């Protein structure tokens, strides 16, 4: 073999071996610029992922424009997460769970934001709250003693089943929340937020 051919062959071997030396058989595909990590970095079953989901939601909630005077701090709720995962596992395209499936024990009705519409959906639009997901104003103005990082900490854990509970309480305060009859107890149950959350932020 000629010396020139031998040198050329050795150069090819060296170059090829260097390229293969840099090859990583364990590399992962890149998605949107970042390497896809292990499943536990994405799965909401892990506490760290739950913490990050809540953290980012609260960061964005504290930065709304115009500022909110009554924006509540979000918390992780195991029952709501379990119901959401159960419905996600069904994998039905743009379909909500039924009313029973959206009811969470010790919490109440829990919405499912599967998609957004550009038109009014009658069942989801309370006339007094259209386009008002929060009250604009100085951050925490409506919860001054219960505020952290521009978010209110005094949320009401109950919800009203009737849309006119506040109006009924103003017009008939002793009738709505203080009835000792079975009917009176039912009324209090249907207006849990109005009757039970005096100085707490609620819908």
CSV table of N, CA and C in Angstrom, one decimal, residues 46-195:
chain,number,residue,atom,x,y,z
A,46,UNK,N,-46.9,13.6,40.9
A,46,UNK,CA,-45.8,14.0,41.7
A,46,UNK,C,-46.0,15.3,42.3
A,47,UNK,N,-45.6,15.4,43.6
A,47,UNK,CA,-45.9,16.7,44.4
A,47,UNK,C,-45.1,17.8,43.8
A,48,UNK,N,-43.9,17.6,43.3
A,48,UNK,CA,-43.1,18.7,42.7
A,48,UNK,C,-43.9,19.3,41.5
A,49,UNK,N,-44.5,18.5,40.7
A,49,UNK,CA,-45.2,18.9,39.5
A,49,UNK,C,-46.5,19.7,39.9
A,50,UNK,N,-47.2,19.2,40.9
A,50,UNK,CA,-48.3,19.9,41.5
A,50,UNK,C,-47.9,21.2,42.0
A,51,UNK,N,-46.8,21.3,42.7
A,51,UNK,CA,-46.3,22.6,43.3
A,51,UNK,C,-46.0,23.6,42.1
A,52,UNK,N,-45.4,23.1,41.1
A,52,UNK,CA,-45.1,24.0,39.9
A,52,UNK,C,-46.4,24.5,39.2
A,53,UNK,N,-47.3,23.6,39.1
A,53,UNK,CA,-48.6,24.0,38.4
A,53,UNK,C,-49.3,25.1,39.2
A,54,UNK,N,-49.3,24.9,40.5
A,54,UNK,CA,-50.0,25.9,41.4
A,54,UNK,C,-49.1,27.2,41.4
A,55,UNK,N,-47.8,27.1,41.5
A,55,UNK,CA,-46.9,28.2,41.5
A,55,UNK,C,-47.1,29.1,40.3
A,56,UNK,N,-47.1,28.5,39.1
A,56,UNK,CA,-47.2,29.3,37.8
A,56,UNK,C,-48.6,29.9,37.7
A,57,UNK,N,-49.6,29.2,38.1
A,57,UNK,CA,-51.0,29.7,38.1
A,57,UNK,C,-51.0,31.0,39.0
A,58,UNK,N,-50.5,30.9,40.2
A,58,UNK,CA,-50.5,32.0,41.1
A,58,UNK,C,-49.7,33.2,40.6
A,59,UNK,N,-48.6,32.9,40.0
A,59,UNK,CA,-47.8,34.0,39.4
A,59,UNK,C,-48.6,34.8,38.4
A,60,UNK,N,-49.3,34.1,37.5
A,60,UNK,CA,-50.1,34.7,36.5
A,60,UNK,C,-51.3,35.4,37.1
A,61,UNK,N,-51.9,34.8,38.1
A,61,UNK,CA,-53.0,35.4,38.8
A,61,UNK,C,-52.7,36.7,39.4
A,62,UNK,N,-51.5,36.8,40.0
A,62,UNK,CA,-51.0,38.0,40.7
A,62,UNK,C,-50.7,39.1,39.7
A,63,UNK,N,-50.5,38.8,38.4
A,63,UNK,CA,-50.1,39.8,37.4
A,63,UNK,C,-51.2,40.3,36.5
A,64,UNK,N,-52.4,39.9,36.7
A,64,UNK,CA,-53.5,40.3,35.8
A,64,UNK,C,-53.6,41.8,35.6
A,65,UNK,N,-54.0,42.2,34.4
A,65,UNK,CA,-54.2,43.7,34.1
A,65,UNK,C,-55.6,43.8,33.6
A,66,UNK,N,-56.4,44.7,34.2
A,66,UNK,CA,-56.1,45.6,35.4
A,66,UNK,C,-55.9,44.7,36.6
A,67,UNK,N,-55.2,45.3,37.6
A,67,UNK,CA,-55.0,44.5,38.9
A,67,UNK,C,-56.3,44.1,39.5
A,68,UNK,N,-56.2,43.0,40.3
A,68,UNK,CA,-57.4,42.5,40.9
A,68,UNK,C,-57.4,42.8,42.4
A,69,UNK,N,-58.6,43.2,42.9
A,69,UNK,CA,-58.7,43.5,44.4
A,69,UNK,C,-59.1,42.3,45.2
A,70,UNK,N,-59.5,41.2,44.5
A,70,UNK,CA,-60.0,40.1,45.2
A,70,UNK,C,-59.6,38.7,44.6
A,71,UNK,N,-58.4,38.7,43.9
A,71,UNK,CA,-57.9,37.5,43.3
A,71,UNK,C,-57.4,36.5,44.4
A,72,UNK,N,-58.0,35.3,44.4
A,72,UNK,CA,-57.6,34.3,45.4
A,72,UNK,C,-56.4,33.5,45.0
A,73,UNK,N,-55.7,33.1,46.0
A,73,UNK,CA,-54.5,32.3,45.8
A,73,UNK,C,-55.0,30.9,45.5
A,74,UNK,N,-54.5,30.2,44.5
A,74,UNK,CA,-54.9,28.9,44.1
A,74,UNK,C,-54.2,27.9,45.0
A,75,UNK,N,-54.9,26.8,45.3
A,75,UNK,CA,-54.4,25.7,46.0
A,75,UNK,C,-54.6,24.4,45.2
A,76,UNK,N,-53.8,23.4,45.5
A,76,UNK,CA,-54.0,22.1,44.9
A,76,UNK,C,-55.1,21.3,45.6
A,77,UNK,N,-56.1,20.8,44.9
A,77,UNK,CA,-57.2,20.0,45.6
A,77,UNK,C,-57.2,18.6,45.0
A,78,UNK,N,-56.9,17.7,45.9
A,78,UNK,CA,-56.7,16.3,45.5
A,78,UNK,C,-58.0,15.7,44.8
A,79,UNK,N,-59.2,16.0,45.4
A,79,UNK,CA,-60.4,15.5,44.8
A,79,UNK,C,-60.6,16.1,43.4
A,80,UNK,N,-60.4,17.4,43.2
A,80,UNK,CA,-60.6,18.0,41.9
A,80,UNK,C,-59.6,17.4,40.9
A,81,UNK,N,-58.3,17.2,41.3
A,81,UNK,CA,-57.3,16.6,40.5
A,81,UNK,C,-57.6,15.2,40.1
A,82,UNK,N,-58.2,14.4,41.0
A,82,UNK,CA,-58.5,13.0,40.7
A,82,UNK,C,-59.7,13.0,39.7
A,83,UNK,N,-60.7,13.9,39.9
A,83,UNK,CA,-61.8,13.9,38.9
A,83,UNK,C,-61.3,14.3,37.6
A,84,UNK,N,-60.4,15.3,37.5
A,84,UNK,CA,-59.9,15.8,36.2
A,84,UNK,C,-59.1,14.7,35.5
A,85,UNK,N,-58.3,14.0,36.3
A,85,UNK,CA,-57.5,12.9,35.6
A,85,UNK,C,-58.4,11.8,35.2
A,86,UNK,N,-59.4,11.5,36.0
A,86,UNK,CA,-60.4,10.4,35.5
A,86,UNK,C,-61.0,10.8,34.2
A,87,UNK,N,-61.4,12.0,34.1
A,87,UNK,CA,-62.1,12.5,32.8
A,87,UNK,C,-61.1,12.5,31.7
A,88,UNK,N,-59.9,13.0,32.0
A,88,UNK,CA,-58.8,13.0,30.9
A,88,UNK,C,-58.5,11.6,30.4
A,89,UNK,N,-58.5,10.6,31.3
A,89,UNK,CA,-58.3,9.3,30.9
A,89,UNK,C,-59.3,8.7,29.9
A,90,UNK,N,-60.5,9.3,30.0
A,90,UNK,CA,-61.6,8.9,29.1
A,90,UNK,C,-61.3,9.4,27.6
A,91,UNK,N,-60.5,10.5,27.5
A,91,UNK,CA,-60.0,11.0,26.3
A,91,UNK,C,-61.2,11.3,25.2
A,92,UNK,N,-62.2,12.0,25.7
A,92,UNK,CA,-63.3,12.4,24.7
A,92,UNK,C,-63.0,13.8,24.3
A,93,UNK,N,-63.1,14.0,23.0
A,93,UNK,CA,-62.7,15.3,22.4
A,93,UNK,C,-63.8,16.3,22.6
A,94,UNK,N,-63.4,17.4,23.4
A,94,UNK,CA,-64.2,18.6,23.6
A,94,UNK,C,-65.6,18.2,24.3
A,95,UNK,N,-65.6,17.2,25.1
A,95,UNK,CA,-66.9,16.9,25.8
A,95,UNK,C,-66.7,17.0,27.3
A,96,UNK,N,-67.6,17.6,28.0
A,96,UNK,CA,-67.5,17.7,29.4
A,96,UNK,C,-68.1,16.5,30.1
A,97,UNK,N,-67.6,16.2,31.3
A,97,UNK,CA,-68.2,15.2,32.2
A,97,UNK,C,-69.6,15.6,32.5
A,98,UNK,N,-70.4,14.6,33.0
A,98,UNK,CA,-71.8,15.0,33.4
A,98,UNK,C,-71.7,15.7,34.8
A,99,UNK,N,-72.9,16.2,35.2
A,99,UNK,CA,-73.0,17.0,36.4
A,99,UNK,C,-72.5,16.2,37.7
A,100,UNK,N,-72.8,14.9,37.7
A,100,UNK,CA,-72.4,14.1,38.8
A,100,UNK,C,-70.9,14.0,38.9
A,101,UNK,N,-70.3,13.8,37.7
A,101,UNK,CA,-68.8,13.7,37.6
A,101,UNK,C,-68.1,15.0,38.0
A,102,UNK,N,-68.8,16.1,37.8
A,102,UNK,CA,-68.1,17.4,38.2
A,102,UNK,C,-68.4,17.8,39.6
A,103,UNK,N,-69.1,17.0,40.4
A,103,UNK,CA,-69.3,17.3,41.8
A,103,UNK,C,-68.2,16.6,42.6
A,104,UNK,N,-67.5,17.4,43.4
A,104,UNK,CA,-66.4,16.9,44.2
A,104,UNK,C,-66.9,16.9,45.7
A,105,UNK,N,-66.7,15.7,46.4
A,105,UNK,CA,-67.1,15.6,47.8
A,105,UNK,C,-66.3,16.6,48.6
A,106,UNK,N,-67.0,17.2,49.6
A,106,UNK,CA,-66.4,18.2,50.5
A,106,UNK,C,-65.9,19.4,49.7
A,107,UNK,N,-66.4,19.7,48.5
A,107,UNK,CA,-66.0,20.8,47.8
A,107,UNK,C,-67.2,21.5,47.1
A,108,UNK,N,-67.8,20.6,46.3
A,108,UNK,CA,-69.0,21.1,45.5
A,108,UNK,C,-68.8,21.0,44.1
A,109,UNK,N,-69.5,21.8,43.3
A,109,UNK,CA,-69.4,21.7,41.8
A,109,UNK,C,-68.0,22.2,41.4
A,110,UNK,N,-67.4,21.5,40.5
A,110,UNK,CA,-66.1,21.9,40.0
A,110,UNK,C,-66.1,21.9,38.5
A,111,UNK,N,-65.8,23.1,37.9
A,111,UNK,CA,-65.8,23.2,36.4
A,111,UNK,C,-64.7,22.5,35.7
A,112,UNK,N,-64.9,22.3,34.4
A,112,UNK,CA,-63.9,21.7,33.6
A,112,UNK,C,-63.6,22.6,32.4
A,113,UNK,N,-62.5,23.3,32.4
A,113,UNK,CA,-62.2,24.2,31.3
A,113,UNK,C,-61.5,23.4,30.1
A,114,UNK,N,-62.4,22.8,29.3
A,114,UNK,CA,-61.9,21.9,28.2
A,114,UNK,C,-61.6,22.8,27.0
A,115,UNK,N,-62.4,23.7,26.7
A,115,UNK,CA,-62.2,24.6,25.6
A,115,UNK,C,-62.9,25.9,25.8
A,116,UNK,N,-62.6,26.9,25.0
A,116,UNK,CA,-63.1,28.2,25.1
A,116,UNK,C,-64.0,28.5,23.9
A,117,UNK,N,-65.1,29.2,24.1
A,117,UNK,CA,-66.0,29.5,23.0
A,117,UNK,C,-66.0,31.0,22.7
A,118,UNK,N,-66.3,31.4,21.5
A,118,UNK,CA,-66.4,32.8,21.2
A,118,UNK,C,-67.8,33.4,21.3
A,119,UNK,N,-68.7,32.5,21.6
A,119,UNK,CA,-70.1,32.9,21.8
A,119,UNK,C,-70.6,32.6,23.2
A,120,UNK,N,-71.7,33.2,23.5
A,120,UNK,CA,-72.3,32.9,24.9
A,120,UNK,C,-72.9,31.5,25.0
A,121,UNK,N,-72.5,30.9,26.1
A,121,UNK,CA,-73.1,29.7,26.5
A,121,UNK,C,-74.1,29.9,27.6
A,122,UNK,N,-75.4,29.9,27.5
A,122,UNK,CA,-76.3,30.3,28.5
A,122,UNK,C,-76.1,29.8,29.9
A,123,UNK,N,-75.8,28.5,30.0
A,123,UNK,CA,-75.7,27.9,31.3
A,123,UNK,C,-74.4,28.4,32.1
A,124,UNK,N,-73.5,29.0,31.3
A,124,UNK,CA,-72.2,29.5,32.0
A,124,UNK,C,-72.1,30.9,32.1
A,125,UNK,N,-73.2,31.7,31.9
A,125,UNK,CA,-73.1,33.1,32.0
A,125,UNK,C,-74.1,33.7,32.9
A,126,UNK,N,-73.6,34.1,34.1
A,126,UNK,CA,-74.4,34.8,35.1
A,126,UNK,C,-74.5,36.3,34.6
A,127,UNK,N,-75.7,36.8,34.4
A,127,UNK,CA,-75.8,38.2,33.8
A,127,UNK,C,-75.0,39.3,34.5
A,128,UNK,N,-74.8,39.1,35.9
A,128,UNK,CA,-74.1,40.2,36.6
A,128,UNK,C,-72.6,40.0,36.6
A,129,UNK,N,-72.1,38.9,36.0
A,129,UNK,CA,-70.7,38.6,36.1
A,129,UNK,C,-70.1,38.4,34.7
A,130,UNK,N,-70.8,38.8,33.6
A,130,UNK,CA,-70.2,38.6,32.3
A,130,UNK,C,-68.9,39.4,32.2
A,131,UNK,N,-67.9,38.8,31.6
A,131,UNK,CA,-66.6,39.5,31.4
A,131,UNK,C,-66.0,40.1,32.7
A,132,UNK,N,-66.4,39.5,33.9
A,132,UNK,CA,-65.8,40.0,35.1
A,132,UNK,C,-65.3,38.8,36.0
A,133,UNK,N,-64.2,38.2,35.6
A,133,UNK,CA,-63.7,37.1,36.4
A,133,UNK,C,-63.2,37.5,37.8
A,134,UNK,N,-62.9,38.8,38.0
A,134,UNK,CA,-62.5,39.3,39.3
A,134,UNK,C,-62.9,40.8,39.4
A,135,UNK,N,-62.7,41.4,40.6
A,135,UNK,CA,-63.0,42.8,40.7
A,135,UNK,C,-61.7,43.6,40.6
A,136,UNK,N,-61.7,44.6,39.7
A,136,UNK,CA,-60.5,45.4,39.4
A,136,UNK,C,-60.3,46.3,40.6
A,137,UNK,N,-59.1,46.6,40.9
A,137,UNK,CA,-58.7,47.5,42.0
A,137,UNK,C,-57.3,47.3,42.5
A,138,UNK,N,-57.0,48.0,43.5
A,138,UNK,CA,-55.7,47.8,44.1
A,138,UNK,C,-55.5,46.3,44.6
A,139,UNK,N,-54.4,45.7,44.3
A,139,UNK,CA,-54.2,44.3,44.8
A,139,UNK,C,-54.6,44.1,46.2
A,140,UNK,N,-55.4,43.1,46.5
A,140,UNK,CA,-55.8,42.7,47.9
A,140,UNK,C,-56.6,43.7,48.6
A,141,UNK,N,-57.2,44.7,47.9
A,141,UNK,CA,-58.0,45.7,48.5
A,141,UNK,C,-59.2,45.1,49.3
A,142,UNK,N,-59.7,44.0,48.8
A,142,UNK,CA,-60.9,43.4,49.5
A,142,UNK,C,-60.5,42.3,50.4
A,143,UNK,N,-59.3,42.2,50.7
A,143,UNK,CA,-58.8,41.1,51.7
A,143,UNK,C,-57.6,41.6,52.4
A,144,UNK,N,-57.6,42.8,52.8
A,144,UNK,CA,-56.3,43.5,53.4
A,144,UNK,C,-55.6,42.7,54.4
A,145,UNK,N,-56.3,42.1,55.3
A,145,UNK,CA,-55.7,41.3,56.4
A,145,UNK,C,-55.3,39.9,56.0
A,146,UNK,N,-55.7,39.5,54.8
A,146,UNK,CA,-55.5,38.1,54.4
A,146,UNK,C,-54.9,38.2,53.0
A,147,UNK,N,-53.7,38.7,52.9
A,147,UNK,CA,-53.0,38.9,51.6
A,147,UNK,C,-51.6,38.4,51.6
A,148,UNK,N,-51.2,37.8,50.5
A,148,UNK,CA,-49.8,37.4,50.3
A,148,UNK,C,-49.5,37.5,48.8
A,149,UNK,N,-48.5,38.3,48.5
A,149,UNK,CA,-48.0,38.4,47.1
A,149,UNK,C,-49.1,38.8,46.1
A,150,UNK,N,-49.9,39.7,46.5
A,150,UNK,CA,-51.0,40.3,45.7
A,150,UNK,C,-52.2,39.3,45.6
A,151,UNK,N,-52.2,38.2,46.4
A,151,UNK,CA,-53.3,37.2,46.3
A,151,UNK,C,-54.0,37.1,47.6
A,152,UNK,N,-55.3,37.0,47.6
A,152,UNK,CA,-56.1,36.8,48.8
A,152,UNK,C,-56.1,35.4,49.3
A,153,UNK,N,-56.1,35.3,50.7
A,153,UNK,CA,-56.0,34.0,51.3
A,153,UNK,C,-57.3,33.6,52.0
A,154,UNK,N,-58.3,34.4,51.9
A,154,UNK,CA,-59.5,34.2,52.7
A,154,UNK,C,-60.7,33.7,51.8
A,155,UNK,N,-60.5,32.7,51.0
A,155,UNK,CA,-61.5,32.2,50.1
A,155,UNK,C,-62.5,31.4,50.8
A,156,UNK,N,-63.8,31.5,50.3
A,156,UNK,CA,-64.9,30.8,50.9
A,156,UNK,C,-64.8,29.3,50.3
A,157,UNK,N,-64.8,28.3,51.2
A,157,UNK,CA,-64.8,27.0,50.7
A,157,UNK,C,-66.1,26.4,50.2
A,158,UNK,N,-67.2,27.2,50.2
A,158,UNK,CA,-68.5,26.8,49.8
A,158,UNK,C,-69.0,27.5,48.6
A,159,UNK,N,-70.1,27.1,48.0
A,159,UNK,CA,-70.7,27.8,46.9
A,159,UNK,C,-72.2,27.8,47.0
A,160,UNK,N,-72.8,28.8,46.4
A,160,UNK,CA,-74.3,28.9,46.4
A,160,UNK,C,-74.8,28.1,45.3
A,161,UNK,N,-75.9,27.3,45.5
A,161,UNK,CA,-76.5,26.6,44.4
A,161,UNK,C,-77.6,27.5,43.8
A,162,UNK,N,-78.1,28.4,44.5
A,162,UNK,CA,-79.1,29.4,43.9
A,162,UNK,C,-78.3,30.7,43.5
A,163,UNK,N,-78.7,31.3,42.4
A,163,UNK,CA,-78.0,32.5,41.9
A,163,UNK,C,-78.5,33.7,42.7
A,164,UNK,N,-79.6,33.7,43.4
A,164,UNK,CA,-80.1,34.9,44.1
A,164,UNK,C,-80.0,34.8,45.6
A,165,UNK,N,-79.0,34.0,46.1
A,165,UNK,CA,-78.9,33.9,47.6
A,165,UNK,C,-78.6,35.2,48.2
A,166,UNK,N,-77.7,36.0,47.7
A,166,UNK,CA,-77.3,37.3,48.3
A,166,UNK,C,-78.5,38.3,48.4
A,167,UNK,N,-79.3,38.3,47.3
A,167,UNK,CA,-80.5,39.1,47.3
A,167,UNK,C,-81.5,38.6,48.3
A,168,UNK,N,-81.7,37.3,48.4
A,168,UNK,CA,-82.6,36.7,49.4
A,168,UNK,C,-82.2,37.1,50.8
A,169,UNK,N,-80.9,37.1,51.1
A,169,UNK,CA,-80.3,37.4,52.4
A,169,UNK,C,-80.6,38.8,52.8
A,170,UNK,N,-80.5,39.7,51.8
A,170,UNK,CA,-80.8,41.1,52.1
A,170,UNK,C,-82.2,41.4,52.4
A,171,UNK,N,-83.1,40.7,51.6
A,171,UNK,CA,-84.5,40.9,51.8
A,171,UNK,C,-85.2,40.1,52.9
A,172,UNK,N,-84.6,38.9,53.2
A,172,UNK,CA,-85.2,38.0,54.2
A,172,UNK,C,-84.1,37.4,55.0
A,173,UNK,N,-83.3,38.2,55.8
A,173,UNK,CA,-82.1,37.6,56.5
A,173,UNK,C,-82.5,36.5,57.5
A,174,UNK,N,-83.5,36.6,58.2
A,174,UNK,CA,-83.8,35.6,59.2
A,174,UNK,C,-84.5,34.3,58.5
A,175,UNK,N,-85.1,34.5,57.4
A,175,UNK,CA,-85.7,33.4,56.7
A,175,UNK,C,-84.7,32.5,56.0
A,176,UNK,N,-83.7,33.1,55.4
A,176,UNK,CA,-82.8,32.3,54.5
A,176,UNK,C,-81.8,31.5,55.4
A,177,UNK,N,-81.1,32.1,56.3
A,177,UNK,CA,-80.0,31.4,56.9
A,177,UNK,C,-80.2,30.9,58.3
A,178,UNK,N,-81.4,31.3,58.9
A,178,UNK,CA,-81.6,30.9,60.3
A,178,UNK,C,-82.8,30.1,60.6
A,179,UNK,N,-83.3,29.5,59.5
A,179,UNK,CA,-84.5,28.6,59.7
A,179,UNK,C,-84.2,27.3,60.4
A,180,UNK,N,-84.9,26.9,61.4
A,180,UNK,CA,-84.7,25.6,62.1
A,180,UNK,C,-85.5,24.5,61.6
A,181,UNK,N,-86.4,24.8,60.7
A,181,UNK,CA,-87.3,23.8,60.1
A,181,UNK,C,-86.5,23.0,59.1
A,182,UNK,N,-86.9,21.8,58.6
A,182,UNK,CA,-86.2,21.1,57.6
A,182,UNK,C,-86.1,22.0,56.3
A,183,UNK,N,-87.2,22.8,56.0
A,183,UNK,CA,-87.1,23.7,54.8
A,183,UNK,C,-86.0,24.7,55.0
A,184,UNK,N,-86.0,25.3,56.2
A,184,UNK,CA,-85.0,26.3,56.5
A,184,UNK,C,-83.6,25.8,56.4
A,185,UNK,N,-83.3,24.6,56.9
A,185,UNK,CA,-82.0,24.0,56.8
A,185,UNK,C,-81.7,23.7,55.3
A,186,UNK,N,-82.7,23.3,54.5
A,186,UNK,CA,-82.4,23.2,53.1
A,186,UNK,C,-82.0,24.5,52.4
A,187,UNK,N,-82.7,25.6,52.8
A,187,UNK,CA,-82.4,26.9,52.2
A,187,UNK,C,-80.9,27.3,52.6
A,188,UNK,N,-80.5,27.0,53.8
A,188,UNK,CA,-79.1,27.3,54.2
A,188,UNK,C,-78.1,26.4,53.4
A,189,UNK,N,-78.5,25.2,53.1
A,189,UNK,CA,-77.7,24.3,52.4
A,189,UNK,C,-77.5,24.8,50.9
A,190,UNK,N,-78.6,25.3,50.3
A,190,UNK,CA,-78.6,25.8,49.0
A,190,UNK,C,-77.8,27.1,48.8
A,191,UNK,N,-77.7,27.8,50.0
A,191,UNK,CA,-77.0,29.1,50.0
A,191,UNK,C,-75.8,29.1,51.0
A,192,UNK,N,-75.0,28.0,50.9
A,192,UNK,CA,-73.9,27.8,51.8
A,192,UNK,C,-72.9,29.0,51.9
A,193,UNK,N,-72.6,29.5,50.7
A,193,UNK,CA,-71.6,30.6,50.7
A,193,UNK,C,-72.2,31.9,51.4
A,194,UNK,N,-73.4,32.2,51.1
A,194,UNK,CA,-74.0,33.4,51.6
A,194,UNK,C,-74.2,33.3,53.2
A,195,UNK,N,-74.6,32.1,53.6
A,195,UNK,CA,-74.9,31.9,55.0
A,195,UNK,C,-73.7,31.6,55.8
